[in-house]
Amino acid sequence: MNADQTGGVTASAGSRIYRGLSGREAASRFSAEGPNELPASKPRTLWAIALEVLREPMFMLLVAGCVIYLLIGDVREALVLFASVGVIVAITIYQERKTERALEALRDLSSPRALVIRDGEETRIAGREVVRGDIVVLNEGDRVPADAMLLECNDFSADESLLTGESVPVRKIAWDGAQQLTRPGGDDLPFVYSGSLVTQGRGVAEVLATGMATEIGKIGRALAALETESTPLQRQTRRAVVLLATLGIMLSVLVAVLYGLFRGGWLEGALAGVTLAMAILPEEFPVVLTVFLALGAWRISRQEVLTRRMPAIETLGSATVLCVDKTGTLTMNRMTVRRLFCGGETYDMPAGAAPLPQAFHKLVEYSNLASELDPFDPMEKAFLELGARALDAKRLHRDWALVKEYPLSPGLLVHAHGWGPPGQQRFVVAAKGAPEAVAGLCALSHDERAALDAAVASMADDGLRVLAVARADFAGGAWPSSVREFRFTLLGLIGLADPVRPTVAAALAECYGAGVRVVMITGDYPGTARAIARQIGLADGSGIITGGELDAMSDDELRRRIGQVTIFARVVPEQKLRLVNAFKANGEVVAMTGDGVNDAPALKAAHIGIAMGGRGTDVAREAASLVLLDDDFSSIVHAVRLGRRIYNNIRNAMCYLLAVHVPTAGMAFVPLVFGWPMAFFPVHIVFLEFVIDPACSIAFEAEPSEADAMSRPPRAPGEPLFDFWMVLLSVLQGVSMLLMVALMYGYVLLNGAGETEARAMAFTTIVLGNVGLILANRSRTGLIVHTLRRPNRALWWVVGGTLAGIAAVLYVPYLRDLFRFAPLHADDLALCFAAALAGLLWFELYKKYLI
């Protein structure tokens, strides 16, 4: 394969002439191969959201109630229910649309630009328009638009950390005419890969693969093959909804049939059945789950965490293992100078702006002279930043002229610059590179070489990237073709590191306090990973497992050893996915953080995928459940705390829901059994729903986190939401409240009062009992008098709104007639309050004396 095979006309790009595609050839290939992009999930339209809402069972029951009211001639009741339908649909569509817009804002739809040779000219086009066979010109700072082979390059390096996890750029060489396209990773490959970043040099490359055929595309295919799992909470809620809905439908049909058989009114029987179905249908269960998580997503967004899959917030609260990618997650993904070695002395760079000792000035001075003038490479930037900070302007030599440059080569890993000081005939050569290569250019004694090797080993053992710096003089004339012809003097060593994020150590300590095990999974070298682990306080495990050792293990051996190891180094993307699956097979709840394309399959396979938003790729963000917008690792701790708070509040809300449905549904049966008039109609159930839904979605959700939320271990992965004692206590609360409401209704009827007064008193009792159940279920252990001290503004809005609502339907004539009530007096209200309080008394005594 060579440049001449691409067809078209000639153009110059570099030292050779290349043939680029013609516009017609490019258009033909674009039509045949498609755009150079990865498929993305399409957002739901407004109509799709509306259709989902219209399919909800509660919506259908409201419509059925409206139709029955129209059939029996009660237009006013029908209009009220239709208005309720409109309000519910509008609110739901609004909330769903807000979620969709948040996801749309997350997607970066802009395509990177690419400089290609077409029709004999260099032309800049959208990256999605690049086709196989295009000749691409790559300069420092460019994003590589497709997988390609380098036909020509000069001092070329690329940052492939998004694909490989390696924290430093890799060198590239020109294609030798024989090597086949291979996977990324390591130095001296003649291939560049889509999504990587050119950090140094200039090159000309021929595109070999685009779109789904690239390395990124292969990861995309792996993502497509992975199914996003539903969370345990979702599965438990779904089972409860199916069970209760089935029971509700059976009871509703039974009520309708019995009503028609014994009372002769089949339309009224159908209305009674619809009323019971509305009362017993557990539509709030999934609503609670959705709203709690949606509001949780809003709360956590204030901590710079964007939620893509809301159930993952709750699941994060039960996470037992957090798999952390090192580069860009634990570290800043930018190089800084950490240590200097010169003349047998070592100097560790302080965190502040302390002056640099004079003995190290020349080392820093010549490291700057050996660096690019306006670099993009993070290591080159680190050298210049140190020089600007530590040296005076005279030592920066801004007036010197760069006369000669010797780039890195596979045979000699040294980069050198020849400088001409103003007014002098002699020249100065500054070189830096691999310590062993630079040492070979210097006349070192045996002892000097041993001291150098020991210093290099010490730095490398601390996870530093080590470069040596040397200088030489040149008298002038024709410049040598190789730096080997100069007599260099070794100046010393410079150790660089990717600094750890300052908040990581504290965040890890809090994770340990919460019982969450933290594991580092990185594509970097073991020594670097071990050094980072020491800095952040990562708990020591039983050694390090490398990617090569991982390949040699069986799945059973991996599952056995994975419980003791906390560092996995030199790991490739498929192995990250295998590690996540091994943790899951051991019964762990796995959270995985990452920012690169290489992390995407593991992010999607994990129970909770957490992508970095600032530097993270679109592929990683698309695969993740949560996105850290500020790339702050400590935000994960906030998410864990919020997840535990959400689960506790969901459980309390579910207890309340189970309890409150018992009296609501029971009052459809009690009148039928005792031959009393129907107590409640659909309009009453709608009123109660407007109390129940805000209570669950606002009041319970706003409950603050418990004090010991982050000092107890995660709940067991198999722990059911609806356990026996929870269901029993909830049902007993509901039965006691039903008993009070039924006694109130029967007492008023049997004492000769009218149906409207009995209905008003029963309804007032059930509404006040509803408020009492809200207060009682705020805590499973604390008494109401104690929980009243906990701040929750949303709770008091709900309680206040409920009391205002019951006052309105009792004392506003139009509403009172609509609800078929009679006005109540003060003693009537006191009796209703006492009945509601009596229904709660046993539960408060149980919490005080038995828990």
Coordinates of C-alpha atoms in Angstrom, one line a residue, residues 420-654:
G420 CA 23.7 30.2 18.6
P421 CA 24.3 32.8 21.3
P422 CA 24.3 36.4 20.0
G423 CA 27.7 37.8 19.1
Q424 CA 29.5 34.5 19.4
Q425 CA 31.0 32.1 16.8
R426 CA 30.7 29.1 19.0
F427 CA 27.4 27.1 19.5
V428 CA 25.8 25.3 22.4
V429 CA 24.1 22.0 22.1
A430 CA 21.4 20.9 24.6
A431 CA 20.1 17.3 24.7
K432 CA 17.6 15.4 26.7
G433 CA 16.3 11.9 26.4
A434 CA 16.3 8.4 27.8
P435 CA 18.9 8.1 30.5
E436 CA 20.7 5.2 29.0
A437 CA 20.9 6.9 25.6
V438 CA 22.1 10.2 27.0
A439 CA 24.6 8.4 29.2
G440 CA 26.0 6.7 26.1
L441 CA 26.8 10.1 24.6
C442 CA 28.8 11.1 27.7
A443 CA 32.2 9.9 28.9
L444 CA 31.1 8.5 32.3
S445 CA 33.3 6.6 34.6
H446 CA 32.1 3.3 36.1
D447 CA 31.2 4.9 39.4
E448 CA 29.4 7.8 37.7
R449 CA 27.4 5.4 35.6
A450 CA 26.5 3.3 38.7
A451 CA 25.4 6.4 40.5
L452 CA 23.3 7.4 37.5
D453 CA 21.7 4.0 37.2
A454 CA 20.9 3.9 40.9
A455 CA 19.2 7.4 40.7
V456 CA 17.2 6.3 37.6
A457 CA 16.1 3.1 39.4
S458 CA 15.0 5.1 42.5
M459 CA 13.0 7.6 40.4
A460 CA 11.4 4.9 38.3
D461 CA 10.5 2.9 41.4
D462 CA 8.6 6.0 42.6
G463 CA 6.6 6.0 39.4
L464 CA 8.5 8.9 37.8
R465 CA 9.1 9.3 34.1
V466 CA 12.9 9.9 34.0
L467 CA 14.9 11.9 31.4
A468 CA 18.6 12.8 31.4
V469 CA 20.0 16.2 30.3
A470 CA 23.4 16.9 28.8
R471 CA 25.2 19.8 27.1
A472 CA 28.0 20.1 24.5
D473 CA 29.9 22.8 22.7
F474 CA 30.3 23.1 18.9
A475 CA 33.0 25.3 17.4
G476 CA 31.0 25.9 14.2
G477 CA 31.2 24.8 10.5
A478 CA 29.1 22.0 9.0
W479 CA 26.8 20.5 11.6
P480 CA 27.3 16.8 12.3
S481 CA 24.6 14.5 10.9
S482 CA 24.2 12.8 14.3
V483 CA 24.4 13.9 17.9
R484 CA 26.8 11.0 18.5
E485 CA 29.6 13.2 17.1
F486 CA 29.4 15.7 20.0
R487 CA 31.3 15.3 23.3
F488 CA 28.5 15.7 25.8
T489 CA 28.7 16.5 29.5
L490 CA 26.0 14.9 31.7
L491 CA 24.1 17.6 33.7
G492 CA 21.7 15.3 35.6
L493 CA 18.2 13.7 35.7
I494 CA 14.7 15.1 35.7
G495 CA 11.8 13.0 37.0
L496 CA 8.3 13.8 35.9
A497 CA 5.0 12.6 37.1
D498 CA 1.3 12.9 36.4
P499 CA 0.2 14.6 39.7
V500 CA -2.5 13.1 41.8
R501 CA -5.7 15.1 42.1
P502 CA -5.6 16.8 45.5
T503 CA -9.0 15.6 46.6
V504 CA -8.4 11.9 45.9
A505 CA -6.8 10.8 49.1
A506 CA -9.6 12.2 51.3
A507 CA -12.3 10.7 49.0
L508 CA -10.6 7.3 49.1
A509 CA -10.5 7.4 52.9
E510 CA -14.2 8.2 53.0
C511 CA -14.9 5.3 50.6
Y512 CA -13.1 3.0 53.0
G513 CA -15.1 4.4 55.9
A514 CA -18.3 3.6 53.9
G515 CA -17.1 0.0 53.3
V516 CA -16.4 0.5 49.6
R517 CA -13.3 -1.3 48.3
V518 CA -11.3 0.7 45.8
V519 CA -9.3 -1.0 43.0
M520 CA -7.0 0.6 40.5
I521 CA -7.2 -0.7 36.9
T522 CA -4.8 1.1 34.6
G523 CA -2.9 0.6 31.3
D524 CA 0.2 2.2 32.8
Y525 CA 3.3 0.4 34.2
P526 CA 3.3 -1.4 37.5
G527 CA 5.9 0.9 39.1
T528 CA 3.9 4.0 38.2
A529 CA 0.6 2.4 39.5
R530 CA 2.3 1.4 42.8
A531 CA 3.7 4.9 43.3
I532 CA 0.3 6.5 42.7
A533 CA -1.3 4.0 45.1
R534 CA 1.2 5.0 47.8
Q535 CA 0.5 8.7 47.3
I536 CA -3.3 8.4 47.6
G537 CA -3.4 5.8 50.4
L538 CA -4.8 3.0 48.3
A539 CA -5.0 -0.1 50.6
D540 CA -2.3 -2.7 50.0
G541 CA -3.4 -5.9 48.5
S542 CA -1.5 -9.1 47.7
G543 CA 0.7 -7.7 44.9
I544 CA 0.0 -6.4 41.4
I545 CA -1.5 -8.3 38.5
T546 CA -0.4 -7.3 35.1
G547 CA -2.3 -7.7 31.8
G548 CA 0.0 -10.5 30.8
E549 CA -0.6 -12.4 34.0
L550 CA -4.4 -11.8 33.6
D551 CA -4.4 -13.4 30.1
A552 CA -2.8 -16.5 31.6
M553 CA -5.4 -16.9 34.3
S554 CA -8.6 -18.9 34.0
D555 CA -11.9 -17.3 35.0
D556 CA -12.0 -19.4 38.2
E557 CA -8.5 -18.4 39.2
L558 CA -9.2 -14.7 38.5
R559 CA -12.4 -14.8 40.6
R560 CA -10.4 -16.3 43.4
R561 CA -7.5 -13.8 43.3
I562 CA -9.5 -10.7 42.5
G563 CA -10.7 -10.5 46.1
Q564 CA -7.1 -9.7 47.4
V565 CA -5.6 -7.6 44.7
T566 CA -6.1 -3.8 44.5
I567 CA -3.8 -2.9 41.6
F568 CA -4.1 -4.1 38.0
A569 CA -1.5 -2.7 35.6
R570 CA -0.8 -2.8 31.8
V571 CA -4.4 -3.7 31.3
V572 CA -6.1 -3.4 27.9
P573 CA -9.8 -2.6 27.3
E574 CA -11.0 -6.2 26.9
Q575 CA -9.3 -7.1 30.2
K576 CA -10.9 -4.2 32.0
L577 CA -14.2 -5.6 30.9
R578 CA -13.2 -9.1 32.1
L579 CA -12.2 -7.7 35.5
V580 CA -15.6 -5.9 35.9
N581 CA -17.4 -9.2 35.0
A582 CA -15.3 -11.1 37.4
F583 CA -16.2 -8.8 40.3
K584 CA -19.8 -9.1 39.3
A585 CA -19.6 -12.9 39.2
N586 CA -18.3 -12.7 42.8
G587 CA -21.5 -11.0 43.8
E588 CA -20.0 -7.5 44.1
V589 CA -21.9 -4.3 43.1
V590 CA -19.4 -2.7 40.8
A591 CA -18.8 1.0 40.1
M592 CA -16.2 1.9 37.4
T593 CA -14.7 5.2 36.7
G594 CA -12.9 6.3 33.6
D595 CA -12.5 8.9 30.9
G596 CA -11.1 7.2 27.8
V597 CA -12.5 5.3 24.9
N598 CA -10.7 2.3 26.3
D599 CA -12.9 2.5 29.4
A600 CA -16.3 2.5 27.6
P601 CA -17.1 -1.3 27.6
A602 CA -16.2 -1.6 31.3
L603 CA -18.3 1.5 32.0
K604 CA -21.3 0.0 30.4
A605 CA -20.9 -3.5 31.9
A606 CA -20.5 -2.2 35.4
H607 CA -23.5 -1.7 37.6
I608 CA -22.5 2.0 37.7
G609 CA -20.3 3.6 35.1
I610 CA -18.8 6.9 36.0
A611 CA -17.2 9.0 33.2
M612 CA -15.1 12.1 33.5
G613 CA -16.8 14.9 31.8
G614 CA -14.1 17.5 31.4
R615 CA -11.6 15.3 29.6
G616 CA -13.7 12.3 28.9
T617 CA -14.6 11.2 25.5
D618 CA -18.1 11.1 24.0
V619 CA -17.9 7.3 23.8
A620 CA -17.1 7.1 27.6
R621 CA -19.9 9.5 28.5
E622 CA -22.4 7.7 26.3
A623 CA -21.5 4.4 28.0
A624 CA -21.5 5.7 31.6
S625 CA -24.3 6.2 34.0
L626 CA -22.9 9.2 35.8
V627 CA -20.6 11.9 34.4
L628 CA -18.3 14.0 36.7
L629 CA -18.5 17.4 35.0
D630 CA -15.6 18.8 37.1
D631 CA -13.5 15.6 36.9
D632 CA -13.3 15.8 40.7
F633 CA -13.0 12.3 42.2
S634 CA -14.4 13.5 45.5
S635 CA -17.8 14.0 43.7
I636 CA -18.1 10.2 43.7
V637 CA -18.3 10.3 47.5
H638 CA -21.2 12.8 47.3
A639 CA -22.9 10.5 44.9
V640 CA -22.4 7.5 47.3
R641 CA -23.8 9.5 50.2
L642 CA -26.8 10.6 48.1
G643 CA -27.4 7.1 46.9
R644 CA -27.7 5.8 50.4
R645 CA -30.0 8.7 51.3
I646 CA -32.2 8.0 48.3
Y647 CA -32.5 4.3 49.1
N648 CA -33.5 5.0 52.7
N649 CA -36.0 7.6 51.7
I650 CA -37.4 5.3 49.0
R651 CA -37.9 2.6 51.5
N652 CA -39.7 5.0 53.9
A653 CA -41.9 6.2 51.0
M654 CA -42.8 2.7 50.0

